[in-house]
C-alpha positions as protocol buffer text, in pm:
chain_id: "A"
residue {
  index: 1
  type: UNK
  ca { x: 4527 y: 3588 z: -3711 }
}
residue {
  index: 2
  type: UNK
  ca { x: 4737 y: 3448 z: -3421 }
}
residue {
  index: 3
  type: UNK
  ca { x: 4406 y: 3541 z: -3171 }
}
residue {
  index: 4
  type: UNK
  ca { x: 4211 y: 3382 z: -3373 }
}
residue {
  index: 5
  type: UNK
  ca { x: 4358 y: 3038 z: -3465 }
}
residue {
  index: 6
  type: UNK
  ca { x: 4373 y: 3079 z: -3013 }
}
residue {
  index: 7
  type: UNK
  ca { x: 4013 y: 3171 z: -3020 }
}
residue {
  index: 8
  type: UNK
  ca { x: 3950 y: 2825 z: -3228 }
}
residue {
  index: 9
  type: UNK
  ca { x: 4189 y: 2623 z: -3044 }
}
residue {
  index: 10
  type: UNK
  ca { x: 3968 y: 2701 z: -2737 }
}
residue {
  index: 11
  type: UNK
  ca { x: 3693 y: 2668 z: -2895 }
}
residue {
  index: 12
  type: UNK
  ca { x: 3762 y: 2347 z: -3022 }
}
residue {
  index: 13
  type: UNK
  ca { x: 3971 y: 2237 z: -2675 }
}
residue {
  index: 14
  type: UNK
  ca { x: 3595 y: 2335 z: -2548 }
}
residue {
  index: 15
  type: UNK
  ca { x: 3414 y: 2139 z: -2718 }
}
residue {
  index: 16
  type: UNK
  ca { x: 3639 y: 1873 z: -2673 }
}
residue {
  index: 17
  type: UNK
  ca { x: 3583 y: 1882 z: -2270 }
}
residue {
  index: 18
  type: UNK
  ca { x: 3224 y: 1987 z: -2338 }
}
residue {
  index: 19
  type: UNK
  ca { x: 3182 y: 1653 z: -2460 }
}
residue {
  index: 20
  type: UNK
  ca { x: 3369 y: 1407 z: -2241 }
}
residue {
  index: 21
  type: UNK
  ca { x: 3211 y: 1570 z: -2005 }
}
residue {
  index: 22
  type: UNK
  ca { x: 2854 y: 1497 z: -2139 }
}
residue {
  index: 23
  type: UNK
  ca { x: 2983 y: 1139 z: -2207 }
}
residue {
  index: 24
  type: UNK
  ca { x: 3063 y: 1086 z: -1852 }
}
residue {
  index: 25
  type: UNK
  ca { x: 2747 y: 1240 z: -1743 }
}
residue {
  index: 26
  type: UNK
  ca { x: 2573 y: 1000 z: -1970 }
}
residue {
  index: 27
  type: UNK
  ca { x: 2699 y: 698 z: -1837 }
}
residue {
  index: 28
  type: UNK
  ca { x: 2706 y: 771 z: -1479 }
}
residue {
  index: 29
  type: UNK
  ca { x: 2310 y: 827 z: -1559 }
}
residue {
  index: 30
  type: UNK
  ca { x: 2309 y: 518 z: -1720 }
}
residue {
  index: 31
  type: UNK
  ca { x: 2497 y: 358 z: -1413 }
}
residue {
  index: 32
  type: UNK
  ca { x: 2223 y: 505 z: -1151 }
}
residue {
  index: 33
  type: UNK
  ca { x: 1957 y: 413 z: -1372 }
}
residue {
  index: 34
  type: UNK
  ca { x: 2114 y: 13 z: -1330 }
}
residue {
  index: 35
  type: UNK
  ca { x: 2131 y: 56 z: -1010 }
}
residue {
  index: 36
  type: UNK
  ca { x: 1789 y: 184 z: -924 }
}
residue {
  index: 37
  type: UNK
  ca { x: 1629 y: -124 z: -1171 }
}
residue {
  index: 38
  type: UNK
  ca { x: 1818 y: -388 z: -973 }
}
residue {
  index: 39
  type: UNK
  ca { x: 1714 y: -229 z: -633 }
}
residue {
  index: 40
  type: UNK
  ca { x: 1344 y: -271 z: -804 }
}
residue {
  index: 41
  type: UNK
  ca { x: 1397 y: -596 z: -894 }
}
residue {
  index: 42
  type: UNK
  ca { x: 1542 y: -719 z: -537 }
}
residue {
  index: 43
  type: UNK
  ca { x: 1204 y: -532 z: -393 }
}
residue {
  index: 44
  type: UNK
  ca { x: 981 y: -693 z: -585 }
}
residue {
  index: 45
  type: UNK
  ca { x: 1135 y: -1043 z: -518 }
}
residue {
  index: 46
  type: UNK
  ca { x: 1154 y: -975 z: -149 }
}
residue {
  index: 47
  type: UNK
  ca { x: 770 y: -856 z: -160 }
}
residue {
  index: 48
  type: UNK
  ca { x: 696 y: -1190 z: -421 }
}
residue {
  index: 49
  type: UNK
  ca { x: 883 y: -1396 z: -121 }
}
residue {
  index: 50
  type: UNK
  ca { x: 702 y: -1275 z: 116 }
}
residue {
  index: 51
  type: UNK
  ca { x: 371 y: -1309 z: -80 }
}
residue {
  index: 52
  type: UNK
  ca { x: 282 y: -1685 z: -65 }
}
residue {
  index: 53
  type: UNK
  ca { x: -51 y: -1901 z: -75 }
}
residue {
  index: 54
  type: UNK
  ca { x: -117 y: -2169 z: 209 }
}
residue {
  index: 55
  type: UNK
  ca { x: -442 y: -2228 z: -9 }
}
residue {
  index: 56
  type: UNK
  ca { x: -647 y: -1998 z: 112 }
}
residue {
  index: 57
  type: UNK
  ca { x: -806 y: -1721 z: -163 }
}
residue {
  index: 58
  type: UNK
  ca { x: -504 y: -1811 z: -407 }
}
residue {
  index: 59
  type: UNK
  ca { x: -671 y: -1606 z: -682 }
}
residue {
  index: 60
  type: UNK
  ca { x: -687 y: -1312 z: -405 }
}
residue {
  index: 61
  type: UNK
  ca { x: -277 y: -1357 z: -303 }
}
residue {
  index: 62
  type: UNK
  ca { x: -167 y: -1404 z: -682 }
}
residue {
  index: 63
  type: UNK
  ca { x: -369 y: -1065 z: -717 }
}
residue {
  index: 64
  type: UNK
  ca { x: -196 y: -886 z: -438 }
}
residue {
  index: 65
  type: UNK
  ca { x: 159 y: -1022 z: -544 }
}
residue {
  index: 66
  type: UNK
  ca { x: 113 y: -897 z: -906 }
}
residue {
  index: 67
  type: UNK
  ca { x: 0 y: -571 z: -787 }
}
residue {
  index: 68
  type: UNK
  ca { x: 213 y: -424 z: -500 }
}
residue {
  index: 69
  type: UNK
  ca { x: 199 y: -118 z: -353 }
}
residue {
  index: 70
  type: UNK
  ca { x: 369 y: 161 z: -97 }
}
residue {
  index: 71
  type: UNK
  ca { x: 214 y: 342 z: 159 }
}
residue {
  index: 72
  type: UNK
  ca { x: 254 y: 699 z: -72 }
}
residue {
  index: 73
  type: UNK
  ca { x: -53 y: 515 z: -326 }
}
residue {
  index: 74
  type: UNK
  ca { x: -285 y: 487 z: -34 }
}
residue {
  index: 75
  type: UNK
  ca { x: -571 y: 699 z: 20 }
}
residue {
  index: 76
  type: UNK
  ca { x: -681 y: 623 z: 341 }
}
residue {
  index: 77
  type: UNK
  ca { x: -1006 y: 792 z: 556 }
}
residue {
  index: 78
  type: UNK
  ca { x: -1020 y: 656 z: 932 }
}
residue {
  index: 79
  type: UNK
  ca { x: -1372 y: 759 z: 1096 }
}
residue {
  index: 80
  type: UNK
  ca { x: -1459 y: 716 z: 1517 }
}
residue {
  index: 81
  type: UNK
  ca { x: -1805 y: 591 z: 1627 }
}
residue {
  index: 82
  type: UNK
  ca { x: -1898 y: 649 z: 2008 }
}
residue {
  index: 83
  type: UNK
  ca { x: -2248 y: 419 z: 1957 }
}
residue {
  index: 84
  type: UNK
  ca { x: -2339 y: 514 z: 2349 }
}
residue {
  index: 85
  type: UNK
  ca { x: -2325 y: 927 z: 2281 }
}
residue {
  index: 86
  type: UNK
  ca { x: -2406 y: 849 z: 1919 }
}
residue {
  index: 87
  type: UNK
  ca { x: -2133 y: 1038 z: 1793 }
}
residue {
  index: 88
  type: UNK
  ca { x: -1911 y: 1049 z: 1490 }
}
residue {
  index: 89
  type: UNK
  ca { x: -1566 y: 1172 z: 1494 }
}
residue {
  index: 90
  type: UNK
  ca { x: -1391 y: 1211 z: 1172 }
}
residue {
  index: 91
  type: UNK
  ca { x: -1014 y: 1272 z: 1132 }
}
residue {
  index: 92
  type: UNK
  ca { x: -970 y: 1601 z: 1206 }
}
residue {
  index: 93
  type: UNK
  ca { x: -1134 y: 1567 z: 1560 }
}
residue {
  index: 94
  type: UNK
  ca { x: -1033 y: 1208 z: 1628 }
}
residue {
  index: 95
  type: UNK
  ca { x: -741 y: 1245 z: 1895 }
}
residue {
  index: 96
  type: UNK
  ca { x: -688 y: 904 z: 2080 }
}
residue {
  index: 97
  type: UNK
  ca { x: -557 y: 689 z: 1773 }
}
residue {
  index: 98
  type: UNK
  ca { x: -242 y: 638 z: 1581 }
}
residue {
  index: 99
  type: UNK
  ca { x: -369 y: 819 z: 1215 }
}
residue {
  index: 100
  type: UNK
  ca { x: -7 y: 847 z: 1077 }
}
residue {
  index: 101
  type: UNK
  ca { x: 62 y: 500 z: 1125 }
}
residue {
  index: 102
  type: UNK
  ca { x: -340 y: 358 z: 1029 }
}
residue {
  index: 103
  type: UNK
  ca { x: -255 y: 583 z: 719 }
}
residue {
  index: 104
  type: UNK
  ca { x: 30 y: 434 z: 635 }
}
residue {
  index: 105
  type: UNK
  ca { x: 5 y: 49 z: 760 }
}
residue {
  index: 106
  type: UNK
  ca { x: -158 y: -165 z: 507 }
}
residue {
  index: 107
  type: UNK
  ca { x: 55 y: -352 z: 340 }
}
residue {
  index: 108
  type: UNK
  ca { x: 30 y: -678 z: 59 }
}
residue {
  index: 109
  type: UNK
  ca { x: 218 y: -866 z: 347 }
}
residue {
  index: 110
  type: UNK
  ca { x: -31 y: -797 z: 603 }
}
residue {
  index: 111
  type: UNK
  ca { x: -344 y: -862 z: 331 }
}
residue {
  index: 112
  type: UNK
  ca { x: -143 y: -1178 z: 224 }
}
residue {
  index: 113
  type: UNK
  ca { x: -127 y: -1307 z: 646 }
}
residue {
  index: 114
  type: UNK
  ca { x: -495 y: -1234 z: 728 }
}
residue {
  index: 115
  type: UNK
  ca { x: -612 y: -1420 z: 408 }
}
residue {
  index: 116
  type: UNK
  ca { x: -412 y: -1708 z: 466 }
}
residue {
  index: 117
  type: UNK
  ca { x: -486 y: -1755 z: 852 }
}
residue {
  index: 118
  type: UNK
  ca { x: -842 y: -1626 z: 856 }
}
residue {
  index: 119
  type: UNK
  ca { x: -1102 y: -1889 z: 923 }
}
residue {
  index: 120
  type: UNK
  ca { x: -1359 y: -1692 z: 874 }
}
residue {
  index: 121
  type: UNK
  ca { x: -1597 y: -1796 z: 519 }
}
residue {
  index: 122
  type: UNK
  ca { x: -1641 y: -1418 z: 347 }
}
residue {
  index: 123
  type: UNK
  ca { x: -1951 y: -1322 z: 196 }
}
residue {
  index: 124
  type: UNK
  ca { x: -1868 y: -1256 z: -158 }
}
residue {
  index: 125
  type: UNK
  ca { x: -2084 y: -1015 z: -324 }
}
residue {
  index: 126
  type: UNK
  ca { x: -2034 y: -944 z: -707 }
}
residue {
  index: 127
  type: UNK
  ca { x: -2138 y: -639 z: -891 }
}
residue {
  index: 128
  type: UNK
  ca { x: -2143 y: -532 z: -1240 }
}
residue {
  index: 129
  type: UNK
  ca { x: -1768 y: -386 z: -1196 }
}
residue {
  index: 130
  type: UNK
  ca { x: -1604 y: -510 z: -905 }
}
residue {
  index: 131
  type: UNK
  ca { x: -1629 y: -809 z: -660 }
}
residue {
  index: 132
  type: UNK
  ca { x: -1615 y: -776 z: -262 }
}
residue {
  index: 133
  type: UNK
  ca { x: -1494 y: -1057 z: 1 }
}
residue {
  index: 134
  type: UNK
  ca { x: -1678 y: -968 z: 334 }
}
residue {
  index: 135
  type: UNK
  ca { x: -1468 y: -1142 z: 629 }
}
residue {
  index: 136
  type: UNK
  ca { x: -1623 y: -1080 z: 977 }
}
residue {
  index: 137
  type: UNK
  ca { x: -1424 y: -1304 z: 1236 }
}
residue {
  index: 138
  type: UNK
  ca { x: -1400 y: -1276 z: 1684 }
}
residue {
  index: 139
  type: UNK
  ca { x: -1078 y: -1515 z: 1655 }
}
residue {
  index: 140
  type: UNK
  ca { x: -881 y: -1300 z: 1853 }
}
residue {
  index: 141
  type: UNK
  ca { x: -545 y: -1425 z: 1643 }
}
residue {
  index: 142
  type: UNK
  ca { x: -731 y: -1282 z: 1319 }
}
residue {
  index: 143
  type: UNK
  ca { x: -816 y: -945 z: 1554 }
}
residue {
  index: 144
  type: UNK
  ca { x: -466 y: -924 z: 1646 }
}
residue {
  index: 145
  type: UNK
  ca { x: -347 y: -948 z: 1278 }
}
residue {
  index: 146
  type: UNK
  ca { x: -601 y: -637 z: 1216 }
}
residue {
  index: 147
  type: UNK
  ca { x: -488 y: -473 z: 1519 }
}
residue {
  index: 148
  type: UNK
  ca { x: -127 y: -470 z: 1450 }
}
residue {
  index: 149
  type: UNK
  ca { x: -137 y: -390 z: 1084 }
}
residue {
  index: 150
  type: UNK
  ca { x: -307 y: -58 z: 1202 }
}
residue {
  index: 151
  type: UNK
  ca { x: -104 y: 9 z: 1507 }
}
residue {
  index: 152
  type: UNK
  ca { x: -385 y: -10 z: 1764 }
}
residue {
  index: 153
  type: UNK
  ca { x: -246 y: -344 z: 1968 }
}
residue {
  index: 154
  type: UNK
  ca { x: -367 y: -107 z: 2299 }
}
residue {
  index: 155
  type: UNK
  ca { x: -759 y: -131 z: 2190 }
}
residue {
  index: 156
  type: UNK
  ca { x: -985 y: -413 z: 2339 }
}
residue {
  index: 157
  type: UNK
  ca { x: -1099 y: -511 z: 1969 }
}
residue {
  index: 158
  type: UNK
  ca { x: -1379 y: -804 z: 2004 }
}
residue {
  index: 159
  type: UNK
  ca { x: -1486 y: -818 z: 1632 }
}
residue {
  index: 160
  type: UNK
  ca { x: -1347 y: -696 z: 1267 }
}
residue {
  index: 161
  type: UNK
  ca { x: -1479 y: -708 z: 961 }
}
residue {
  index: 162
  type: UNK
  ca { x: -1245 y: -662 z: 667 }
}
residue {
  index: 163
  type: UNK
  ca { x: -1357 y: -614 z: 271 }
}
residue {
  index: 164
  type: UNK
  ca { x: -1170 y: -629 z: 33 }
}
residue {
  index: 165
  type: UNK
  ca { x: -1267 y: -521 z: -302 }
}
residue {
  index: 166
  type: UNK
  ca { x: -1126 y: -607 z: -631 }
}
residue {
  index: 167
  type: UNK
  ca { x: -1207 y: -544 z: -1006 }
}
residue {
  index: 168
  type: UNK
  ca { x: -1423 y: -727 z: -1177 }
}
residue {
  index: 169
  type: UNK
  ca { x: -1191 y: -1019 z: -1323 }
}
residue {
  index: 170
  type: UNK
  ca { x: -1029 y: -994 z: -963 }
}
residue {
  index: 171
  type: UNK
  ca { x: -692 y: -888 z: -1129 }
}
residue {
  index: 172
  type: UNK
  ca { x: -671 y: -571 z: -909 }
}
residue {
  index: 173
  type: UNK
  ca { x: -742 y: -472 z: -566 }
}
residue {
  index: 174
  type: UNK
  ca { x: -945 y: -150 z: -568 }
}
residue {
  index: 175
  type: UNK
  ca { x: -1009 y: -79 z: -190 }
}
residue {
  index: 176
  type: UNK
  ca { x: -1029 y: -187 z: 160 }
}
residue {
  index: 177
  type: UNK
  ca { x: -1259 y: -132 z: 439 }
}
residue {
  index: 178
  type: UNK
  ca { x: -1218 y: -254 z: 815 }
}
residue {
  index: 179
  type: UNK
  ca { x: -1395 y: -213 z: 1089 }
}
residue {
  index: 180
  type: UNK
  ca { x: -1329 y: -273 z: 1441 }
}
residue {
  index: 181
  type: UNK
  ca { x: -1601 y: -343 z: 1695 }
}
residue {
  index: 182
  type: UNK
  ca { x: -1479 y: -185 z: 2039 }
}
residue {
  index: 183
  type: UNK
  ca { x: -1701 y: -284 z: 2260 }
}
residue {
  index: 184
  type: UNK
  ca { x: -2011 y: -52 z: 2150 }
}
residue {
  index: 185
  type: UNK
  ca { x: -1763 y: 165 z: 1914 }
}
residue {
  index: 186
  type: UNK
  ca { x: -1649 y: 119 z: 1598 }
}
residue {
  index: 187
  type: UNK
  ca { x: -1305 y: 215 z: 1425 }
}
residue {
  index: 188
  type: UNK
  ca { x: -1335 y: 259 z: 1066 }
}
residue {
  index: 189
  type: UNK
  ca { x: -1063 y: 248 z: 786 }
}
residue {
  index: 190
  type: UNK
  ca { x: -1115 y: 271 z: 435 }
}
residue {
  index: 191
  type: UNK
  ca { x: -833 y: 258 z: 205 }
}
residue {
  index: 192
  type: UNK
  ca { x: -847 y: 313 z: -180 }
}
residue {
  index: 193
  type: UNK
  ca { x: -628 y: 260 z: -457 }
}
């Protein structure tokens, strides 16, 4: 009798712990979960201060700034053209550029900078489900822009042409495409999301 009113003592002493124990797990779950929501929420104000229209493309900024993104949602292809040997190089065999950092570079920031300083008038093309914004520019400010969002500051760039391609009602970007005249090659990037 005496081992077993111990038996249920610890049993119930047990329990007891068992659940403080869950209770403090509980709320130091609930504590991290705070925490991560108002690390969220001070990203996606820094990104929305960032993200601002000179009046350029507004419609095309407030697009980006309700829709950011991180480098780990891009799926990005880069692709060489040597015009003189007329040869392609794809990724695998492409040694002389920065692909870790082209892969990794765009950024709403840097879409939200090129839109509001290009010059350049895009040709707009719309299709039954999407819309593209063709920008070809020489303004070697604009080229620089292009060159440092990719990393490639080094290459004697002379013309880019960037498209950018959003849904339909232009609430979503779906994919981007530059590519970078230098001199009789061509550097292409094509990102989708």
């Amino acid at each position: 009798e005496e081992v077993k009113e111990k038996a249920q003592d610890v049993k119930k002493e047990a329990e007891v712990k068992a659940e403080e124990v869950k209770e403090e797990v509980k709320e130091k779950a609930q504590a991290v979960k705070e925490e991560v929501k108002e690390e969220v929420k001070e990203e996606k104000a820094e990104i929305e201060n960032k993200i601002a229209s000179t009046g350029n493309y507004p419609d095309l900024i407030t697009s980006l700034k309700n829709n950011p993104w991180t480098s780990g949602d891009l799926n990005t292809r880069v692709k060489f053209e040597d015009i003189r040997r007329q040869v392609t190089l794809h990724e695998e065999e492409i040694t002389d550029l920065p692909l870790d950092k082209i892969k990794t570079s765009l950024s709403p920031e840097s879409l939200v900078d090129f839109l509001n300083m290009t010059s350049a008038k895009p040709t707009i093309l719309n299709r039954k489900e999407d819309t593209s914004y063709e920008f070809t520019t020489r303004d070697p400010k604009e080229i620089d822009l292009i060159k440092k969002r990719y990393g490639l500051l080094d290459r004697e760039i002379d013309k880019i042409t960037s498209v950018l391609i959003f849904d339909k009602e232009g609430q979503k970007l779906k994919e981007v495409k530059d590519v970078l005249a230098e001199g009789k090659n061509r550097i292409y990037m094509e990102t989708k999301f």
